[in-house]
Amino acid sequence: MLLFLAFALIFALVFSLYELPAEAVLYASLLCAALGGGALSCGYARWRRYCRALERIGSSRAVSLEALPEGGDMRDSLWRALAERLGAECRRLDAESDAARRDAGDYYALWAHQIKTPIAAMRLLLQQPGDIDRGALMAELFRVEQYVEMVLGYQRLGGDANDLVFRRRSLDAIVRGCLRKYARLFIIKKLPLDFAETGLTVLTDEKWLAFMIEQLLSNALKYTSRGSIRIYAEGRALVIEDTGIGIAPEDLPRLGERGYTGCNGREDKKSTGLGLYLCRRICAMLGHELRIESTPGSGTRAIIAFGSDSAIYE
């Protein structure tokens, strides 16, 4: 309306400069105002109906894109397309969140079921008459601690903050700390350990790397009943090698998937498949690489490669 008045004034000014009759400007302005007023009224009525439809949709409990009124111009079409993209993204995020909650619920249920086993074993050991087998009791307590550490690692990795602190550390010192923690299990299972000094200094987070090494050691001890476990360096990588039952070739590509236990886990009935999944997540987080090589009946090699930028020889 302001633009219309401005244009009318411009025409009146131009007509006056050329000494033309002003009545012509006034007559033309009145005709344009009548036509413009009609168009403005129709446009306002459509706009008001559109706004009321949006208000009804906004006040309802269930909001869907299908209920949006059809717009009459390009801007409305673009807004509708953007809303559809946002709706699709929200549905995708909801599906991922639901899947994550289901996976977490399944894992916690399995974890609660599994942690009952060492607790029940400790209860039986304490109820036995005579002297308590402290070695067996400590082994079961260690299993409980393992399960607790695993679920805490699962929670921390699933959060937004993972408290990473990168420093150059001696790989041998980290490995020796893990071996001291698992020394009692080596003694109980009567498995010899061959640890060769690596001489590597790695740029890593000590806590998360130790957690990963402990998970790999736990798997090696779980599936090795005879033979030995070796830990050594192979180039710029740490190798944890056992002489256990090995892994089927068809399981190797899927190792590290959430909840995948493979043939060994299904037969053992005690595996959650979470250990290697956490190891894969930690390697990606630290910038390392985890490879698993195995031959059924001959053992498994877990290889943590640090790369040229994160490991040097001392």
CSV table of C-alpha atoms in Angstrom, one decimal:
chain,number,residue,atom,x,y,z
A,1,MET,CA,0.0,0.0,0.0
A,2,LEU,CA,2.9,2.4,0.8
A,3,LEU,CA,4.5,1.6,-2.6
A,4,PHE,CA,1.2,2.2,-4.3
A,5,LEU,CA,0.9,5.7,-2.7
A,6,ALA,CA,4.6,6.4,-3.6
A,7,PHE,CA,4.0,5.5,-7.2
A,8,ALA,CA,0.8,7.7,-7.3
A,9,LEU,CA,2.8,10.6,-6.0
A,10,ILE,CA,5.6,10.1,-8.6
A,11,PHE,CA,3.0,10.1,-11.4
A,12,ALA,CA,1.4,13.2,-10.0
A,13,LEU,CA,4.7,15.0,-9.8
A,14,VAL,CA,5.7,14.0,-13.3
A,15,PHE,CA,2.3,15.1,-14.7
A,16,SER,CA,2.6,18.4,-12.9
A,17,LEU,CA,6.1,19.0,-14.4
A,18,TYR,CA,4.7,18.4,-17.9
A,19,GLU,CA,1.6,20.5,-17.0
A,20,LEU,CA,-0.7,17.6,-17.7
A,21,PRO,CA,-4.1,17.5,-16.0
A,22,ALA,CA,-3.9,15.9,-12.5
A,23,GLU,CA,-7.4,14.5,-12.8
A,24,ALA,CA,-5.9,11.7,-15.0
A,25,VAL,CA,-3.6,10.6,-12.3
A,26,LEU,CA,-6.4,10.7,-9.7
A,27,TYR,CA,-8.8,8.7,-11.9
A,28,ALA,CA,-6.1,6.0,-12.7
A,29,SER,CA,-5.1,5.8,-9.1
A,30,LEU,CA,-8.7,5.2,-8.0
A,31,LEU,CA,-9.1,2.4,-10.6
A,32,CYS,CA,-5.8,0.8,-9.5
A,33,ALA,CA,-6.8,1.1,-5.8
A,34,ALA,CA,-10.1,-0.6,-6.4
A,35,LEU,CA,-8.5,-3.5,-8.3
A,36,GLY,CA,-5.6,-3.8,-5.8
A,37,GLY,CA,-8.0,-3.7,-2.8
A,38,GLY,CA,-9.9,-6.6,-4.2
A,39,ALA,CA,-6.7,-8.6,-4.9
A,40,LEU,CA,-5.5,-7.7,-1.4
A,41,SER,CA,-8.7,-8.9,0.2
A,42,CYS,CA,-8.5,-12.2,-1.6
A,43,GLY,CA,-4.9,-12.7,-0.7
A,44,TYR,CA,-5.5,-11.8,2.9
A,45,ALA,CA,-8.3,-14.3,3.2
A,46,ARG,CA,-6.1,-17.1,1.8
A,47,TRP,CA,-3.3,-16.1,4.1
A,48,ARG,CA,-5.6,-16.1,7.1
A,49,ARG,CA,-7.0,-19.5,6.3
A,50,TYR,CA,-3.4,-20.8,5.9
A,51,CYS,CA,-2.4,-19.4,9.4
A,52,ARG,CA,-5.5,-20.8,11.1
A,53,ALA,CA,-4.8,-24.3,9.6
A,54,LEU,CA,-1.2,-24.0,11.0
A,55,GLU,CA,-2.6,-23.0,14.4
A,56,ARG,CA,-4.9,-26.0,14.4
A,57,ILE,CA,-2.0,-28.3,13.6
A,58,GLY,CA,0.2,-26.7,16.2
A,59,SER,CA,-2.4,-27.1,18.9
A,60,SER,CA,-3.1,-30.8,18.2
A,61,ARG,CA,-1.2,-33.5,20.0
A,62,ALA,CA,-0.1,-35.3,16.9
A,63,VAL,CA,1.7,-33.2,14.3
A,64,SER,CA,2.3,-34.7,10.8
A,65,LEU,CA,3.6,-33.2,7.6
A,66,GLU,CA,0.7,-34.7,5.7
A,67,ALA,CA,-1.7,-32.4,7.7
A,68,LEU,CA,0.2,-29.2,6.5
A,69,PRO,CA,-2.0,-27.1,4.2
A,70,GLU,CA,-0.8,-26.7,0.6
A,71,GLY,CA,0.9,-23.4,0.0
A,72,GLY,CA,0.2,-21.2,-3.0
A,73,ASP,CA,3.7,-19.9,-3.7
A,74,MET,CA,7.3,-21.0,-4.1
A,75,ARG,CA,8.2,-20.0,-0.5
A,76,ASP,CA,5.6,-22.3,1.0
A,77,SER,CA,6.8,-25.2,-1.2
A,78,LEU,CA,10.4,-24.6,-0.1
A,79,TRP,CA,9.3,-24.5,3.6
A,80,ARG,CA,7.3,-27.7,3.1
A,81,ALA,CA,10.3,-29.5,1.5
A,82,LEU,CA,12.6,-28.4,4.3
A,83,ALA,CA,10.1,-29.6,6.9
A,84,GLU,CA,9.9,-33.0,5.2
A,85,ARG,CA,13.7,-33.3,5.3
A,86,LEU,CA,13.8,-32.3,8.9
A,87,GLY,CA,11.0,-34.9,9.6
A,88,ALA,CA,12.9,-37.6,7.8
A,89,GLU,CA,16.1,-36.7,9.8
A,90,CYS,CA,14.1,-36.8,13.1
A,91,ARG,CA,12.7,-40.2,12.2
A,92,ARG,CA,16.2,-41.5,11.4
A,93,LEU,CA,17.6,-40.3,14.7
A,94,ASP,CA,14.6,-41.7,16.6
A,95,ALA,CA,15.2,-45.1,14.9
A,96,GLU,CA,18.9,-45.0,15.8
A,97,SER,CA,18.1,-44.0,19.4
A,98,ASP,CA,15.5,-46.8,19.7
A,99,ALA,CA,18.0,-49.3,18.3
A,100,ALA,CA,20.7,-48.1,20.7
A,101,ARG,CA,18.3,-48.4,23.7
A,102,ARG,CA,17.3,-51.9,22.6
A,103,ASP,CA,21.0,-52.9,22.3
A,104,ALA,CA,21.8,-51.4,25.6
A,105,GLY,CA,18.9,-53.1,27.3
A,106,ASP,CA,19.8,-56.5,25.8
A,107,TYR,CA,23.4,-56.1,26.9
A,108,TYR,CA,22.6,-55.0,30.4
A,109,ALA,CA,20.2,-58.0,30.7
A,110,LEU,CA,22.9,-60.4,29.5
A,111,TRP,CA,25.4,-58.6,31.7
A,112,ALA,CA,23.2,-59.0,34.8
A,113,HIS,CA,22.7,-62.7,34.0
A,114,GLN,CA,26.4,-63.3,33.5
A,115,ILE,CA,27.6,-61.5,36.6
A,116,LYS,CA,25.4,-63.8,38.7
A,117,THR,CA,27.7,-66.7,37.8
A,118,PRO,CA,30.8,-65.5,39.7
A,119,ILE,CA,28.7,-64.1,42.5
A,120,ALA,CA,27.0,-67.5,42.9
A,121,ALA,CA,30.4,-69.2,42.8
A,122,MET,CA,31.7,-67.0,45.5
A,123,ARG,CA,28.7,-67.7,47.6
A,124,LEU,CA,29.3,-71.5,47.3
A,125,LEU,CA,33.0,-71.1,48.1
A,126,LEU,CA,32.1,-69.1,51.3
A,127,GLN,CA,29.5,-71.8,52.3
A,128,GLN,CA,32.0,-74.7,52.1
A,129,PRO,CA,33.1,-76.1,55.4
A,130,GLY,CA,36.7,-75.8,56.4
A,131,ASP,CA,39.3,-73.4,55.0
A,132,ILE,CA,38.2,-71.1,52.2
A,133,ASP,CA,39.9,-71.5,48.8
A,134,ARG,CA,41.2,-68.0,48.6
A,135,GLY,CA,42.7,-68.5,45.1
A,136,ALA,CA,39.4,-69.6,43.6
A,137,LEU,CA,37.6,-66.8,45.5
A,138,MET,CA,39.9,-64.2,44.2
A,139,ALA,CA,39.5,-65.5,40.7
A,140,GLU,CA,35.7,-65.1,40.9
A,141,LEU,CA,36.1,-61.7,42.4
A,142,PHE,CA,38.4,-60.8,39.5
A,143,ARG,CA,35.7,-61.9,37.0
A,144,VAL,CA,33.2,-59.6,38.8
A,145,GLU,CA,35.6,-56.7,38.5
A,146,GLN,CA,36.1,-57.5,34.8
A,147,TYR,CA,32.4,-57.3,34.2
A,148,VAL,CA,32.1,-54.1,36.1
A,149,GLU,CA,34.9,-52.4,34.2
A,150,MET,CA,33.5,-53.6,30.9
A,151,VAL,CA,30.0,-52.1,31.6
A,152,LEU,CA,31.7,-48.8,32.7
A,153,GLY,CA,33.7,-48.7,29.5
A,154,TYR,CA,30.5,-49.3,27.5
A,155,GLN,CA,28.8,-46.4,29.3
A,156,ARG,CA,31.8,-44.0,28.8
A,157,LEU,CA,32.2,-44.8,25.2
A,158,GLY,CA,28.5,-44.3,24.6
A,159,GLY,CA,28.6,-40.8,26.1
A,160,ASP,CA,29.5,-37.5,24.6
A,161,ALA,CA,32.7,-37.1,26.7
A,162,ASN,CA,35.3,-39.8,26.7
A,163,ASP,CA,38.1,-38.0,28.7
A,164,LEU,CA,40.9,-38.7,26.2
A,165,VAL,CA,44.4,-37.6,27.2
A,166,PHE,CA,47.0,-38.2,24.6
A,167,ARG,CA,50.6,-38.5,25.8
A,168,ARG,CA,53.7,-40.4,24.7
A,169,ARG,CA,53.9,-43.5,26.9
A,170,SER,CA,56.1,-46.6,27.1
A,171,LEU,CA,54.1,-49.5,25.6
A,172,ASP,CA,56.1,-52.0,27.7
A,173,ALA,CA,55.0,-50.2,30.9
A,174,ILE,CA,51.4,-50.3,29.9
A,175,VAL,CA,51.6,-54.0,29.0
A,176,ARG,CA,53.4,-54.9,32.2
A,177,GLY,CA,50.6,-53.1,34.2
A,178,CYS,CA,48.0,-55.3,32.4
A,179,LEU,CA,50.0,-58.4,33.0
A,180,ARG,CA,50.3,-57.8,36.7
A,181,LYS,CA,46.5,-57.5,36.9
A,182,TYR,CA,46.0,-60.8,35.1
A,183,ALA,CA,48.9,-62.7,36.7
A,184,ARG,CA,46.7,-64.6,39.1
A,185,LEU,CA,44.6,-65.9,36.2
A,186,PHE,CA,47.7,-67.1,34.4
A,187,ILE,CA,48.7,-69.0,37.6
A,188,ILE,CA,45.3,-70.5,38.1
A,189,LYS,CA,45.1,-71.7,34.4
A,190,LYS,CA,48.7,-72.8,34.5
A,191,LEU,CA,49.4,-71.0,31.2
A,192,PRO,CA,53.0,-69.8,30.5
A,193,LEU,CA,53.5,-66.3,29.3
A,194,ASP,CA,56.1,-65.2,26.9
A,195,PHE,CA,56.5,-61.4,27.0
A,196,ALA,CA,59.2,-59.9,24.8
A,197,GLU,CA,60.0,-56.2,25.4
A,198,THR,CA,58.7,-54.1,22.5
A,199,GLY,CA,60.8,-51.0,23.0
A,200,LEU,CA,58.0,-48.8,21.6
A,201,THR,CA,56.9,-45.4,22.7
A,202,VAL,CA,53.3,-44.8,21.6
A,203,LEU,CA,51.2,-41.6,21.4
A,204,THR,CA,47.9,-42.8,23.0
A,205,ASP,CA,45.6,-42.5,25.9
A,206,GLU,CA,47.1,-44.8,28.5
A,207,LYS,CA,43.8,-45.7,30.3
A,208,TRP,CA,41.9,-46.7,27.1
A,209,LEU,CA,44.8,-48.5,25.6
A,210,ALA,CA,45.2,-50.5,28.8
A,211,PHE,CA,41.5,-51.3,28.8
A,212,MET,CA,41.8,-52.6,25.2
A,213,ILE,CA,44.9,-54.8,26.0
A,214,GLU,CA,43.1,-56.2,29.0
A,215,GLN,CA,40.1,-57.2,26.9
A,216,LEU,CA,42.3,-58.9,24.4
A,217,LEU,CA,44.2,-60.7,27.3
A,218,SER,CA,40.9,-61.8,28.8
A,219,ASN,CA,39.8,-63.3,25.4
A,220,ALA,CA,43.1,-65.1,25.1
A,221,LEU,CA,42.9,-66.6,28.6
A,222,LYS,CA,39.2,-67.5,28.1
A,223,TYR,CA,39.7,-69.5,25.0
A,224,THR,CA,43.2,-71.0,25.7
A,225,SER,CA,43.3,-74.2,27.8
A,226,ARG,CA,46.8,-75.4,26.9
A,227,GLY,CA,49.9,-74.0,25.2
A,228,SER,CA,50.9,-70.5,25.9
A,229,ILE,CA,50.3,-66.8,25.3
A,230,ARG,CA,52.9,-64.6,23.7
A,231,ILE,CA,53.1,-60.8,23.6
A,232,TYR,CA,55.6,-59.2,21.3
A,233,ALA,CA,56.2,-56.4,18.8
A,234,GLU,CA,55.9,-56.9,15.1
A,235,GLY,CA,57.2,-53.8,13.4
A,236,ARG,CA,55.1,-50.9,14.9
A,237,ALA,CA,52.4,-53.1,16.2
A,238,LEU,CA,51.7,-55.0,19.4
A,239,VAL,CA,50.8,-58.7,19.0
A,240,ILE,CA,48.9,-60.8,21.6
A,241,GLU,CA,49.1,-64.4,20.3
A,242,ASP,CA,47.5,-67.4,21.9
A,243,THR,CA,47.3,-71.2,21.2
A,244,GLY,CA,43.6,-71.4,21.9
A,245,ILE,CA,40.7,-72.8,19.9
A,246,GLY,CA,40.9,-70.2,17.2
A,247,ILE,CA,38.1,-68.4,15.3
A,248,ALA,CA,36.1,-69.7,12.4
A,249,PRO,CA,37.0,-67.9,9.1
A,250,GLU,CA,33.4,-66.9,8.5
A,251,ASP,CA,33.4,-65.1,11.9
A,252,LEU,CA,36.5,-63.0,11.3
A,253,PRO,CA,34.8,-60.3,9.1
A,254,ARG,CA,32.1,-59.7,11.7
A,255,LEU,CA,34.3,-59.6,14.8
A,256,GLY,CA,33.8,-56.3,16.6
A,257,GLU,CA,30.2,-55.9,15.6
A,258,ARG,CA,27.9,-55.0,18.5
A,259,GLY,CA,26.6,-58.2,20.1
A,260,TYR,CA,28.2,-60.6,17.6
A,261,THR,CA,29.7,-63.5,19.5
A,262,GLY,CA,30.5,-66.0,16.7
A,263,CYS,CA,30.5,-69.7,16.9
A,264,ASN,CA,32.8,-69.8,20.0
A,265,GLY,CA,30.5,-67.4,21.9
A,266,ARG,CA,27.4,-69.4,21.0
A,267,GLU,CA,29.1,-72.6,22.2
A,268,ASP,CA,30.6,-71.0,25.3
A,269,LYS,CA,27.3,-69.4,26.4
A,270,LYS,CA,29.3,-66.8,28.3
A,271,SER,CA,30.3,-64.3,25.7
A,272,THR,CA,28.5,-61.0,25.1
A,273,GLY,CA,30.6,-60.0,22.0
A,274,LEU,CA,31.1,-56.6,23.7
A,275,GLY,CA,34.8,-56.9,24.3
A,276,LEU,CA,35.9,-56.8,20.7
A,277,TYR,CA,33.2,-54.2,19.9
A,278,LEU,CA,34.7,-51.9,22.6
A,279,CYS,CA,38.2,-52.6,21.3
A,280,ARG,CA,37.2,-51.6,17.8
A,281,ARG,CA,35.6,-48.4,19.1
A,282,ILE,CA,38.6,-47.6,21.2
A,283,CYS,CA,41.0,-48.1,18.3
A,284,ALA,CA,39.0,-45.8,16.1
A,285,MET,CA,38.9,-43.2,18.9
A,286,LEU,CA,42.7,-43.4,19.5
A,287,GLY,CA,43.6,-43.6,15.8
A,288,HIS,CA,45.1,-47.1,16.1
A,289,GLU,CA,44.1,-50.2,14.1
A,290,LEU,CA,43.0,-53.6,15.4
A,291,ARG,CA,43.4,-56.7,13.2
A,292,ILE,CA,42.5,-60.3,14.2
A,293,GLU,CA,44.1,-63.3,12.5
A,294,SER,CA,43.2,-66.8,13.5
A,295,THR,CA,43.2,-70.4,12.4
A,296,PRO,CA,40.7,-72.8,14.0
A,297,GLY,CA,42.4,-75.1,16.4
A,298,SER,CA,45.8,-73.3,16.1
A,299,GLY,CA,45.2,-70.0,18.0
A,300,THR,CA,44.6,-66.3,17.4
A,301,ARG,CA,46.7,-63.2,16.9
A,302,ALA,CA,45.3,-59.9,18.0
A,303,ILE,CA,47.4,-57.1,16.4
A,304,ILE,CA,47.2,-53.4,17.5
A,305,ALA,CA,49.0,-51.3,14.9
A,306,PHE,CA,50.0,-47.8,16.1
A,307,GLY,CA,51.0,-46.3,12.8
A,308,SER,CA,54.0,-44.2,11.9
A,309,ASP,CA,52.7,-41.0,13.4
A,310,SER,CA,51.9,-42.6,16.8
A,311,ALA,CA,54.8,-45.0,17.5
A,312,ILE,CA,58.5,-44.7,17.3
A,313,TYR,CA,61.4,-47.0,18.3
A,314,GLU,CA,63.4,-45.9,21.3
